[in-house]
XYZ file of C-alpha atoms in Angstrom:
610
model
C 54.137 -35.795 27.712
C 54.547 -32.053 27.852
C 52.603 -30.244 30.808
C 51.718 -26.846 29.421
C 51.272 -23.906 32.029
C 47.848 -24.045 31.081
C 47.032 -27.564 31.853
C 48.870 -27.048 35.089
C 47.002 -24.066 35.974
C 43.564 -25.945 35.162
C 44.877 -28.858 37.064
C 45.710 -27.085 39.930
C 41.990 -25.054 40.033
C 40.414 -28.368 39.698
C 42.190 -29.517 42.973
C 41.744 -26.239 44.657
C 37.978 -26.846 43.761
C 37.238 -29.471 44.871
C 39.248 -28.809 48.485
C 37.160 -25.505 49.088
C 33.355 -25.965 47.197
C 31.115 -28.689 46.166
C 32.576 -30.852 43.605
C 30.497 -29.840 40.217
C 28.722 -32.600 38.902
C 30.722 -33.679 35.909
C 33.416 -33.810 38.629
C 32.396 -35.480 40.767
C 31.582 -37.794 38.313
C 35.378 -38.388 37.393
C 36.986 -37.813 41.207
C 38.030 -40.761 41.360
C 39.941 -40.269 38.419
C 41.703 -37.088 39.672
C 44.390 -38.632 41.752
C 46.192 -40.377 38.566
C 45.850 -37.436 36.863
C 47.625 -35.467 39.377
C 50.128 -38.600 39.269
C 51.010 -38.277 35.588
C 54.728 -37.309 34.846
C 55.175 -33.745 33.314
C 58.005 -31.828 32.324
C 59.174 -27.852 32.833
C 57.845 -26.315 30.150
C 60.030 -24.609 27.842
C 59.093 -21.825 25.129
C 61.839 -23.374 22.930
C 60.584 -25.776 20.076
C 59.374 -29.251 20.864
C 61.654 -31.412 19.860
C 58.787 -33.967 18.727
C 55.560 -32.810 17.420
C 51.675 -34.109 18.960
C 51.666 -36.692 16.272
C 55.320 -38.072 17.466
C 53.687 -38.673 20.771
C 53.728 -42.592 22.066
C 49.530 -43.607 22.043
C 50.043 -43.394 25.718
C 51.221 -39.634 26.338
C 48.183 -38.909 23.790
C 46.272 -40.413 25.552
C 47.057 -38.998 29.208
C 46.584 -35.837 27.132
C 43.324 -35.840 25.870
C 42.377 -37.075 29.196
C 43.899 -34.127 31.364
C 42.046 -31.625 28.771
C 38.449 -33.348 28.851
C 38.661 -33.525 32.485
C 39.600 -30.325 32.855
C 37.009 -28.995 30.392
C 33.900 -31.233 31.706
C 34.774 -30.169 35.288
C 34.549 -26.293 34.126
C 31.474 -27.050 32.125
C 29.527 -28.575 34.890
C 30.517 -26.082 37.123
C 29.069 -23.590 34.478
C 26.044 -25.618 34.944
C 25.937 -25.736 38.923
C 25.906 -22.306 39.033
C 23.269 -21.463 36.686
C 20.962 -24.017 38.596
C 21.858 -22.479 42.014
C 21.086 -19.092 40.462
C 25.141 -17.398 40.854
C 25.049 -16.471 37.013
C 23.052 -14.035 35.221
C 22.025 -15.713 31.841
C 19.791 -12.925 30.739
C 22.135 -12.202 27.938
C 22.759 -14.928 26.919
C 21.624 -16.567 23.486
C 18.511 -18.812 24.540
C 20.099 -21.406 22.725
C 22.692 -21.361 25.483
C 20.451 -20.571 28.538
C 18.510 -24.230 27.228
C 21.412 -25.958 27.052
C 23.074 -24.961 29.668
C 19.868 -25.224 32.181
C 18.061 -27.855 30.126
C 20.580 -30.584 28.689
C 20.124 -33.343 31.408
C 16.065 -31.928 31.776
C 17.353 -30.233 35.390
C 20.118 -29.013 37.195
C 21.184 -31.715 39.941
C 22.050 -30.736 43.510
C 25.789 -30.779 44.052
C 25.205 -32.618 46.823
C 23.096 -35.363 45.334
C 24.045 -38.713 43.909
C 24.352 -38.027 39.646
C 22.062 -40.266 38.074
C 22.200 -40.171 34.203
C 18.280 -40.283 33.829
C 15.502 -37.819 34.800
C 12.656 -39.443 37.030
C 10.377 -38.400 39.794
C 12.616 -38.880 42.421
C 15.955 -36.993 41.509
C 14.125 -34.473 39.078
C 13.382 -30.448 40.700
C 10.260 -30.345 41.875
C 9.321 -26.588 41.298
C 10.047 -24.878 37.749
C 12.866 -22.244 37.751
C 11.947 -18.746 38.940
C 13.866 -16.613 36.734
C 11.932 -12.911 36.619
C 13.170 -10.059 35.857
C 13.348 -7.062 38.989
C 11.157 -4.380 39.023
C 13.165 -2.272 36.525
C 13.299 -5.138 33.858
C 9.591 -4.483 33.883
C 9.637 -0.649 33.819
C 11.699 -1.319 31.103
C 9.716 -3.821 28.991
C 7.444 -1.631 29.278
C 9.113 1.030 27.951
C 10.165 -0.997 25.127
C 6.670 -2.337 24.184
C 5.617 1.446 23.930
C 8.321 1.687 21.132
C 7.523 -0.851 19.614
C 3.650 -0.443 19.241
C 1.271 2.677 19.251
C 0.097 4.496 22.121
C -3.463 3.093 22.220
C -2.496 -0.495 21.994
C -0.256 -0.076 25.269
C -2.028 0.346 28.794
C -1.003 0.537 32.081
C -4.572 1.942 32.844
C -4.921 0.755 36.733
C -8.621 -0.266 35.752
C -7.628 -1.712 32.692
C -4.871 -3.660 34.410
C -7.401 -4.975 36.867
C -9.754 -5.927 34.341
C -7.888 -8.435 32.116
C -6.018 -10.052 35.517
C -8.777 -10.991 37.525
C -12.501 -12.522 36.967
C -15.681 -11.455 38.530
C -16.350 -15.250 38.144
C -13.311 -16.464 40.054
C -12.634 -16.975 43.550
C -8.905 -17.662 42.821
C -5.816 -15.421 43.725
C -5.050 -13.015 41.177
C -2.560 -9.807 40.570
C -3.483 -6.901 38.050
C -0.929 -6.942 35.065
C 1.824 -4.744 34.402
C 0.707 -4.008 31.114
C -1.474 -5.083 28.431
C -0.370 -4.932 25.050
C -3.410 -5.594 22.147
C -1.704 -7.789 19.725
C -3.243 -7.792 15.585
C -1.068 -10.599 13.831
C 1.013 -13.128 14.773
C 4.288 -10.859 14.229
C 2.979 -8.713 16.873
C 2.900 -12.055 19.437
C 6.347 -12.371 18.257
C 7.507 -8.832 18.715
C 5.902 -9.041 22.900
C 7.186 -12.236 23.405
C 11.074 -11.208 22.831
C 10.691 -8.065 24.741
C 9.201 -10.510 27.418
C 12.047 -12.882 27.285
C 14.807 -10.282 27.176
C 13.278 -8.512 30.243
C 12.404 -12.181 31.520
C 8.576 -10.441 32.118
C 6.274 -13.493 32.539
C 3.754 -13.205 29.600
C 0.009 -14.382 30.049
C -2.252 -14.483 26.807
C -6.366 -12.694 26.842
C -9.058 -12.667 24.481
C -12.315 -14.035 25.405
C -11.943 -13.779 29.242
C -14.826 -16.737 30.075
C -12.029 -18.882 31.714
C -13.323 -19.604 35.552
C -9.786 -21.192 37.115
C -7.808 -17.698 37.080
C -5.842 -19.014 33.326
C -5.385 -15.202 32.855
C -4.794 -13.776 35.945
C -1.382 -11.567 36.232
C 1.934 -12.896 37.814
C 2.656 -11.385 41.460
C 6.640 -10.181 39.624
C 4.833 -8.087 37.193
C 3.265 -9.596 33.815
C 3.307 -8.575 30.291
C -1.081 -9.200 29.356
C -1.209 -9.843 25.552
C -5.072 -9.022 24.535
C -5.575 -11.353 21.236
C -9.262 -10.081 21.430
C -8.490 -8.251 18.163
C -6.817 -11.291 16.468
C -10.384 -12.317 15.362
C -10.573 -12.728 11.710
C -11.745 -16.050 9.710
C -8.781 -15.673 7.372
C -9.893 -18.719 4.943
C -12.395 -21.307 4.395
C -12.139 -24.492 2.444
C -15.664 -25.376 2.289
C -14.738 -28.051 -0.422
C -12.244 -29.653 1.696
C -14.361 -29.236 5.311
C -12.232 -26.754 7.058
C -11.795 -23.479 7.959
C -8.872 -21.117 9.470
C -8.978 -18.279 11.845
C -7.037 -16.192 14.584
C -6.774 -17.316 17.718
C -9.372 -14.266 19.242
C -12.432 -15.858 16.973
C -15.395 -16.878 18.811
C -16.840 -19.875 18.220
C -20.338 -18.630 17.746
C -19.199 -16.081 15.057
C -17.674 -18.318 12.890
C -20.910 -20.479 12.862
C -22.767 -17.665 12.254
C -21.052 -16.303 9.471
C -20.670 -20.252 7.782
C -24.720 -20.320 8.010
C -24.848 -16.347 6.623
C -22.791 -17.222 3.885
C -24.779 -20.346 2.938
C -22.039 -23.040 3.828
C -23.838 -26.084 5.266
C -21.525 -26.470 7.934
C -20.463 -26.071 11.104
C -17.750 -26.238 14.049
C -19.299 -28.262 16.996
C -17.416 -27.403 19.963
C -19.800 -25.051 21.843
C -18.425 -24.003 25.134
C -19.555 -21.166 27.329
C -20.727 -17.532 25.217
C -17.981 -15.466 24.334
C -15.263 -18.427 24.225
C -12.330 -17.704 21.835
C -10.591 -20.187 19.521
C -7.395 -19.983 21.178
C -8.847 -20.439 25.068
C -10.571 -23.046 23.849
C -7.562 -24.938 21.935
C -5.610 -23.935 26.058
C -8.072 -25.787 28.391
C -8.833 -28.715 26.252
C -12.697 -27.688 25.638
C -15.870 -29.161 25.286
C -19.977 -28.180 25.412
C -23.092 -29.508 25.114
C -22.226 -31.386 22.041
C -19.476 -33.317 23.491
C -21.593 -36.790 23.628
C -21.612 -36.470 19.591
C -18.721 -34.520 18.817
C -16.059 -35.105 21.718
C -13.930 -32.585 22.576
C -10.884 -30.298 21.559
C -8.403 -33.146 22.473
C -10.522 -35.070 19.398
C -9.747 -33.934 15.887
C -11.313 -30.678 15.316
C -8.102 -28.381 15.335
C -6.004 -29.941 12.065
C -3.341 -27.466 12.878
C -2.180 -24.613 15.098
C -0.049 -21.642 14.373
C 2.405 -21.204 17.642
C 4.786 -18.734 18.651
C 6.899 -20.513 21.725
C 8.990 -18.779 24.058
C 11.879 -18.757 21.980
C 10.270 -16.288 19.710
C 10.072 -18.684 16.742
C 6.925 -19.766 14.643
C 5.826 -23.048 14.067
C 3.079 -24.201 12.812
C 2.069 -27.935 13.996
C 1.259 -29.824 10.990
C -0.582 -29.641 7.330
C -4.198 -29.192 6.435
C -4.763 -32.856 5.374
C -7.464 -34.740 7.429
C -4.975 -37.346 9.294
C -0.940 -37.875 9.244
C 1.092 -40.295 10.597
C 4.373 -38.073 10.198
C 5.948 -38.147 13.638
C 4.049 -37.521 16.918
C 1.197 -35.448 17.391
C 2.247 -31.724 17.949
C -1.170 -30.127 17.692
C -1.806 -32.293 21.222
C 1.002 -30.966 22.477
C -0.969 -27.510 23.129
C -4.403 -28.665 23.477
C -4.848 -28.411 27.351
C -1.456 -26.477 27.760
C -3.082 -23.567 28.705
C -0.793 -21.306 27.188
C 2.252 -22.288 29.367
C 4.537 -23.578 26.556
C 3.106 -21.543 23.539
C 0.763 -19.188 21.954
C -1.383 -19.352 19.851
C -1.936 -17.319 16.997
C -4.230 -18.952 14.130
C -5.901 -22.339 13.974
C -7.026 -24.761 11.327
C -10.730 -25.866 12.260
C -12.125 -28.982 10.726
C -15.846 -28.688 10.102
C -19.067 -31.020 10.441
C -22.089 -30.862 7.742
C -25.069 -29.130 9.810
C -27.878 -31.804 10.221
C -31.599 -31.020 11.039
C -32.149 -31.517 14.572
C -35.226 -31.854 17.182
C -35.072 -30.350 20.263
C -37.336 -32.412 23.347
C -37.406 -32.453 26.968
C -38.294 -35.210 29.769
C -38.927 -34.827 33.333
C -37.932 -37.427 35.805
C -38.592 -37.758 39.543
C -34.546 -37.563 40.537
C -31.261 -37.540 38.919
C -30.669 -40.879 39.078
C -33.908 -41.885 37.126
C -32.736 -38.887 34.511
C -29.049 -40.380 34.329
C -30.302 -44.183 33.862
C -32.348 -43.417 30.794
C -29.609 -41.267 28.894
C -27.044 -44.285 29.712
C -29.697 -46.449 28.097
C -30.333 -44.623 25.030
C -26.649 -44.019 24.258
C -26.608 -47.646 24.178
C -28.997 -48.064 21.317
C -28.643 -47.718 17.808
C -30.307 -44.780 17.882
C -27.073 -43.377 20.393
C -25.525 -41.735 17.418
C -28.609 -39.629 16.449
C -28.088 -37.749 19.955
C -26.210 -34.451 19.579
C -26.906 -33.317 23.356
C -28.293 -34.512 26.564
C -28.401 -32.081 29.298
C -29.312 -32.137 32.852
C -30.923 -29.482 34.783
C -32.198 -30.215 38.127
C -34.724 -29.332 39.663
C -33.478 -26.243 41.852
C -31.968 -25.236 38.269
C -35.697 -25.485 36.632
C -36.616 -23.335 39.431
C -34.170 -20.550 39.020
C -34.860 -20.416 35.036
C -38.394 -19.245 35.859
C -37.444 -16.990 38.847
C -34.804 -15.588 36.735
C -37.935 -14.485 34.164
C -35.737 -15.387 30.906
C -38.241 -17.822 29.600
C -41.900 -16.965 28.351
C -43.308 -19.560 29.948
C -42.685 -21.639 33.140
C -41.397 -24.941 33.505
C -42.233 -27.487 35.579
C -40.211 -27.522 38.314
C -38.604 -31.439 37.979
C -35.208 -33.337 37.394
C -35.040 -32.499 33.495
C -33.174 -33.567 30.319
C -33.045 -31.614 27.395
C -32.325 -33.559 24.317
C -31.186 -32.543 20.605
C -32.058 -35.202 17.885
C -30.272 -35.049 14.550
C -30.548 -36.315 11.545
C -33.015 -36.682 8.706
C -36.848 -36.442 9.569
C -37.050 -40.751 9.044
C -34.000 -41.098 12.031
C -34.818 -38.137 13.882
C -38.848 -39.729 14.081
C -37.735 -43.363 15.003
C -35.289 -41.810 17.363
C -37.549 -39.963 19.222
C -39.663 -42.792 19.907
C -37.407 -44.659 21.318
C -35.902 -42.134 23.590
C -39.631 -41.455 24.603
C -39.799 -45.217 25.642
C -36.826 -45.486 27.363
C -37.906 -42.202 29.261
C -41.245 -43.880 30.430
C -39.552 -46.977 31.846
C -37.239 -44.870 33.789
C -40.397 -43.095 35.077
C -40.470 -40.177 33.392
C -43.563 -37.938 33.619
C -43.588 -35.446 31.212
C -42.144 -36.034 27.303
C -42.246 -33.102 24.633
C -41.029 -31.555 21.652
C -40.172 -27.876 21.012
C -43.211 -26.908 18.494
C -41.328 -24.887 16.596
C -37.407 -23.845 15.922
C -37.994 -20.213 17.704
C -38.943 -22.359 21.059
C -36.006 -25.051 20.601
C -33.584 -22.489 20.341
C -35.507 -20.384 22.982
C -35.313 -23.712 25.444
C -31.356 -24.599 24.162
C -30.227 -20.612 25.226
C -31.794 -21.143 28.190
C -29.271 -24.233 29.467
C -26.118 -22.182 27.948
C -27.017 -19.092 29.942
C -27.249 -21.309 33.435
C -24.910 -19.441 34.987
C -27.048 -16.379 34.590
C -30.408 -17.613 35.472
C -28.598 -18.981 38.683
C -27.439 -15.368 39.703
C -30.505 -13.957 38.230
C -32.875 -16.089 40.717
C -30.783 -14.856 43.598
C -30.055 -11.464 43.325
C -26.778 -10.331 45.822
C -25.191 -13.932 45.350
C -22.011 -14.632 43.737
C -21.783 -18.534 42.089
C -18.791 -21.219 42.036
C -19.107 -23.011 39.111
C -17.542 -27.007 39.346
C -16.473 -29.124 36.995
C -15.945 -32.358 37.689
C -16.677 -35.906 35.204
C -16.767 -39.354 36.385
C -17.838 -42.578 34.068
C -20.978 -42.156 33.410
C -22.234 -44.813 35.388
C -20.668 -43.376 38.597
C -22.657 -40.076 38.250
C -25.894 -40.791 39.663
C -23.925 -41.541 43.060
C -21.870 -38.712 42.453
C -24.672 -36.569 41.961
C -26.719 -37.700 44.774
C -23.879 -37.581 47.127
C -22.963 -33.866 46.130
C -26.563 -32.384 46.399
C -26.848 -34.432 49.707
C -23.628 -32.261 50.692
C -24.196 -29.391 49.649
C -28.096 -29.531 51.690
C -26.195 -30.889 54.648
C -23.784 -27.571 54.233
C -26.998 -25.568 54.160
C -25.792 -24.395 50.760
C -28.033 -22.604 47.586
C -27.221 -24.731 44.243
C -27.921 -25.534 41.081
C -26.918 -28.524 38.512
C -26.004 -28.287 35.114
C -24.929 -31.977 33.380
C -23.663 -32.897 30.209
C -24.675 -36.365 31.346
C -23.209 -37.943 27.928
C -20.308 -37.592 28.786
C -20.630 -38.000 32.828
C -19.444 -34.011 33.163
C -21.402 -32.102 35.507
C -21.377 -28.764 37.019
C -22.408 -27.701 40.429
C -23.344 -23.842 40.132
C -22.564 -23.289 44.252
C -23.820 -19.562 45.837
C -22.488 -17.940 48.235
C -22.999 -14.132 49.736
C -20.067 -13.403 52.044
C -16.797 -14.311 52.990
C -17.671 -16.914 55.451
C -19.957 -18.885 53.035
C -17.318 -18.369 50.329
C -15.235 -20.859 52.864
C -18.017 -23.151 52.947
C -18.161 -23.434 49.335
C -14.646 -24.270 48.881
C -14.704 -26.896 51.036
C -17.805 -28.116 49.759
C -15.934 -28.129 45.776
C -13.213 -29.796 47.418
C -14.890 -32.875 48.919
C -16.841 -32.576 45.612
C -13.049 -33.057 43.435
C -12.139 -35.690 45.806
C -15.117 -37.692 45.608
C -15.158 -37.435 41.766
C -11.323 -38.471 41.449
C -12.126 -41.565 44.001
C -14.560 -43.085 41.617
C -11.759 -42.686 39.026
C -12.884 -39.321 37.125
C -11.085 -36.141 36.932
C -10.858 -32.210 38.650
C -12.313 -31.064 35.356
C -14.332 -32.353 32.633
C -13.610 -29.102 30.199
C -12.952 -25.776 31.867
C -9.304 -26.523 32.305
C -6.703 -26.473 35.324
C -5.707 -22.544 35.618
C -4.939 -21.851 39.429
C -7.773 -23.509 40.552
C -6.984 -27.031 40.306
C -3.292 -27.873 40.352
C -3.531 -29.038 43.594
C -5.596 -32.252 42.653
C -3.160 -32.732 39.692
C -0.700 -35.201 41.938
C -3.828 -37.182 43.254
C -5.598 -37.853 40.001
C -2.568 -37.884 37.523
C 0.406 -39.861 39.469
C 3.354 -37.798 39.816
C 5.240 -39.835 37.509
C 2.821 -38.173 34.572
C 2.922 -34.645 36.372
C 6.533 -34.563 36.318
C 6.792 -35.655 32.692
C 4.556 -32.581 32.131
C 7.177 -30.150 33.961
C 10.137 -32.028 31.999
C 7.883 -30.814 28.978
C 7.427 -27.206 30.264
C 10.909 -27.167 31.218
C 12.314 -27.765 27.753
C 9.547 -25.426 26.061
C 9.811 -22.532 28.131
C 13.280 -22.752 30.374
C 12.950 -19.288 31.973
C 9.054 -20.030 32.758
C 7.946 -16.766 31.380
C 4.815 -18.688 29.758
C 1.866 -18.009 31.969
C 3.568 -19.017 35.456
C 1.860 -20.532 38.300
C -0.879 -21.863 36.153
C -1.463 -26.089 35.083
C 1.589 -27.325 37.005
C 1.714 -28.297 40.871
C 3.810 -26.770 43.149
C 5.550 -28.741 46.011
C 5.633 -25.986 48.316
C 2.430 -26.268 50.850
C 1.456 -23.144 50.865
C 0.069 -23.326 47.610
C -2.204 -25.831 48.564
C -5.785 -24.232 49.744
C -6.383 -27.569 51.767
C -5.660 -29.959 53.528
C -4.983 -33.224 51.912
């Protein structure tokens, strides 16, 4: 066989390689091979004719041939590789197409120095995702690009403005101002920010109803691009034949209920998270409400399809409008609880629930654990289904509803439920019997109905504003608001163990349940710095005692910054790192609302000790 100057050259660069650098990891994989290479006979080459052409060739000079030429190319590919994993290579020009592959192929970039294993698992996989932001001036100049590209007054680098959509008056969570925020009206205008983004490699974090409580929209310490989809809020169709409805991703979810019951359409959408929650932060943290122990949650069937522009700048949308499909796995999932880290929503397809007549009671008990035991019985009767809600407010929560003068008259102040019955007036009748019952055995005191709608809705406004009554009874305070859900028959302990914690901490609190569903929330106050220290140690024991009796960090307001510390403990970091080989192939240049959902290794983003 012929050895061509070229192959010699290669050849020789592969042995000078491997003398003077780590060995690349395709070749290391063939070294042992490289010795017979070197061994094979060649010939000077001559610029005269061949005397026999590639097809004359014996099978065995092919053969050395082909091998010489995929050695030498896998050996310059992998090196390719190393040094875009070590960070020697500057890929920002490159197609994205290529920066996946050539990042992404395997699912990470292996340490020269490690053994090659041809499969990804927790033990050889990177445990951080890559950090590949742009400098200083790649923001300056996405910025001057998005001014361009949109006008004036949709562009802001106001300081206050910044401020405003990075950080939360309601979090306690690190935070950075944005660089910029850009208000987006369609889903070509997503599109149009998130290539400037990627070109600039400006991390990207989406805005819109700003209710989120574990810092999901709080800007990126290299400069963020802030895309405010509080504009994106039109109901662009609704199928009232077919049960469904579709809207941006900036609706709230009690506008489109209100307009469905203006316009006469006897329907409704039943998540009900905090006031002010948009479609899209609801479809990002997974949510859930007060009607969760009927309904279930986001992660249920209630968004048929999403509308998703992914880092790559395309549009997908995740499925059809029929009511089920088998055709391949779920997509839709795929972004439920993502949290905007490996897309962004722009529309959703809603499916809707007929609006039933419903009853709205309340019973007093003489603890939590009395009030717990009787909802876990009555979900267990026939008469279960008829229950849309069951809500717990304790008894330092009755107390700061009347303090907080929201309510015309004053409760008692007791361990409370708060029930809505649905259903026609024959179910709703029979159903409210037996809850009564049940309440009596488990020595409740004091059993009523709302006497009219005006007080039902009066008495159900008054759990979904919590938060505000809390702050309202203590004027000067600031409140942590937990989140934590255990089966329900571990929440009575969990309950009475937290409110014996938070006493022994000397600590002002209230307690809001959805005690359905075994989700509760510990409203925890605070006034200064040193009590704010209390407080998180008293929500961490509180996580750690909830994921020991085999529940979870959060029940429905998501993981944000807040939480991804407790990921590894309650997930298994086989199923975390399956999450960052998802992220990873998504979003390669993590531009996608960094630092948020995913754990990081590194201890000093841990807030405490394990």
């Amino acid at each position: 066989m012929t050895m061509t100057p070229g192959m010699s050259a290669s050849l020789s660069w592969v042995s000078r390689l491997s003398s003077t650098r780590p060995l690349p990891v395709g070749a290391k994989l063939l070294r042992p091979l490289r010795p017979r290479l070197e061994l094979l006979p060649s010939r000077p080459y001559s610029t005269s004719t061949r005397t026999s052409s590639p097809s004359s060739l014996d099978p065995a000079s092919r053969f050395r041939e082909v091998a010489i030429v995929s050695f030498v190319l896998g050996a310059l590919g992998c090196y390719g590789l190393q040094r875009v994993a070590s960070g020697r290579t500057n890929t920002r020009d490159a197609p994205l197409t290529h920066r996946v592959s050539s990042v992404h192929t395997t699912g990470a970039a292996v340490e020269a120095d490690s053994d090659p294993s041809p499969l990804l698992n927790a033990s050889n996989a990177p445990s951080e995702l890559p950090f590949t932001h742009g400098t200083l001036q790649d923001v300056t100049k996405a910025i001057e690009e998005l001014r361009q590209a949109f006008p004036e007054s949709r562009v802001s680098t106001d300081p206050s403005v910044l401020q405003l959509h990075g950080s939360s008056e309601n979090s306690y969570h690190p935070s950075s101002p944005h660089s910029v925020v850009v208000q987006a009206s369609s889903t070509e205008d997503v599109v149009k920010i998130v290539n400037i983004s990627r070109k600039y490699r400006v991390p990207i974090i989406p805005y819109s109803g700003a209710t989120s409580l574990e810092g999901h929209f709080s800007g990126h310490s290299s400069g963020s691009i802030c895309i405010d989809m509080s504009e994106m809020d039109k109901i662009l169709e609704i199928n009232e034949a077919d049960g469904d409805l579709t809207c941006q991703a900036g609706a709230r979810w009690e506008d489109i209920n209100s307009t469905l019951k203006e316009k006469g359409i006897p329907l409704f959408f039943p998540l009900d998270p905090g006031p002010g929650a948009t479609i899209g932060g609801m479809v990002g943290t997974g949510c859930s409400g007060t009607n969760a122990v009927r309904y279930g949650t986001a992660k249920g069937e209630w968004f048929l399809n999403l509308t998703v522009v992914l880092p790559s700048g395309k549009v997908i949308k995740t499925r059809r409008r029929a009511r089920k499909s088998a055709a391949g796995f779920d997509t839709t999932k795929l972004f439920i609880g993502a949290e905007g880290t490996l897309g962004i929503i722009t529309e959703a397809t809603l499916r809707l629930t007929p609006r039933m007549p419903t009853k709205v009671a309340m019973a007093q008990f003489p603890n939590v654990e009395t009030a717990v035991g009787a909802v876990n019985d009555i979900l267990k009767t026939p008469y279960g289904p008829h229950i849309q809600c069951a809500e717990l407010l304790d008894d330092n929560m009755m107390s700061a509803i009347n303090a907080a003068g929201l309510v015309e008259r004053p409760y008692p102040v007791q361990d409370t439920l708060f029930f809505k019955i649905q259903g026609s007036s024959e179910s709703i009748m029979e159903a409210s019997k037996a809850i009564q019952e049940i309440a009596r055995k488990h020595g409740s005191s004091h059993f009523e109905f709302a006497s009219t709608d005006e007080e039902a809705e009066e008495i159900w406004q008054n759990r979904k504003y919590a938060l505000m009554s809390t702050l309202g009874a203590h004027p000067g305070t600031k409140c942590w608001t937990t989140d934590v859900c255990v089966p329900t028959s571990k929440l009575p302990q969990l309950v009475y163990e937290t409110k014996a914690d938070l006493a022994k901490a000397n600590l002002k609190y209230t307690i809001v349940g959805h005690v359905g569903d075994g989700n509760f929330h510990a409203l925890v106050l605070f006034s200064n710095e040193k009590e704010l220290e209390i407080v998180s140690a008293a929500v961490h024991r509180l996580i750690h005692r909830a994921v020991a009796m085999d529940g979870t960090c959060t029940g429905e307001h998501g993981v944000g910054i807040g939480k991804t510390e407790y990921l590894v403990e309650e997930l298994g970091e086989g199923t975390v790192e399956l999450m960052r080989t998802v992220k990873r192939a998504v979003d390669p240049l993590n531009l996608f609302n960094p630092g948020k959902l995913y754990p990081q290794n590194n201890s000093s983003h841990r807030r405490h000790d394990p």
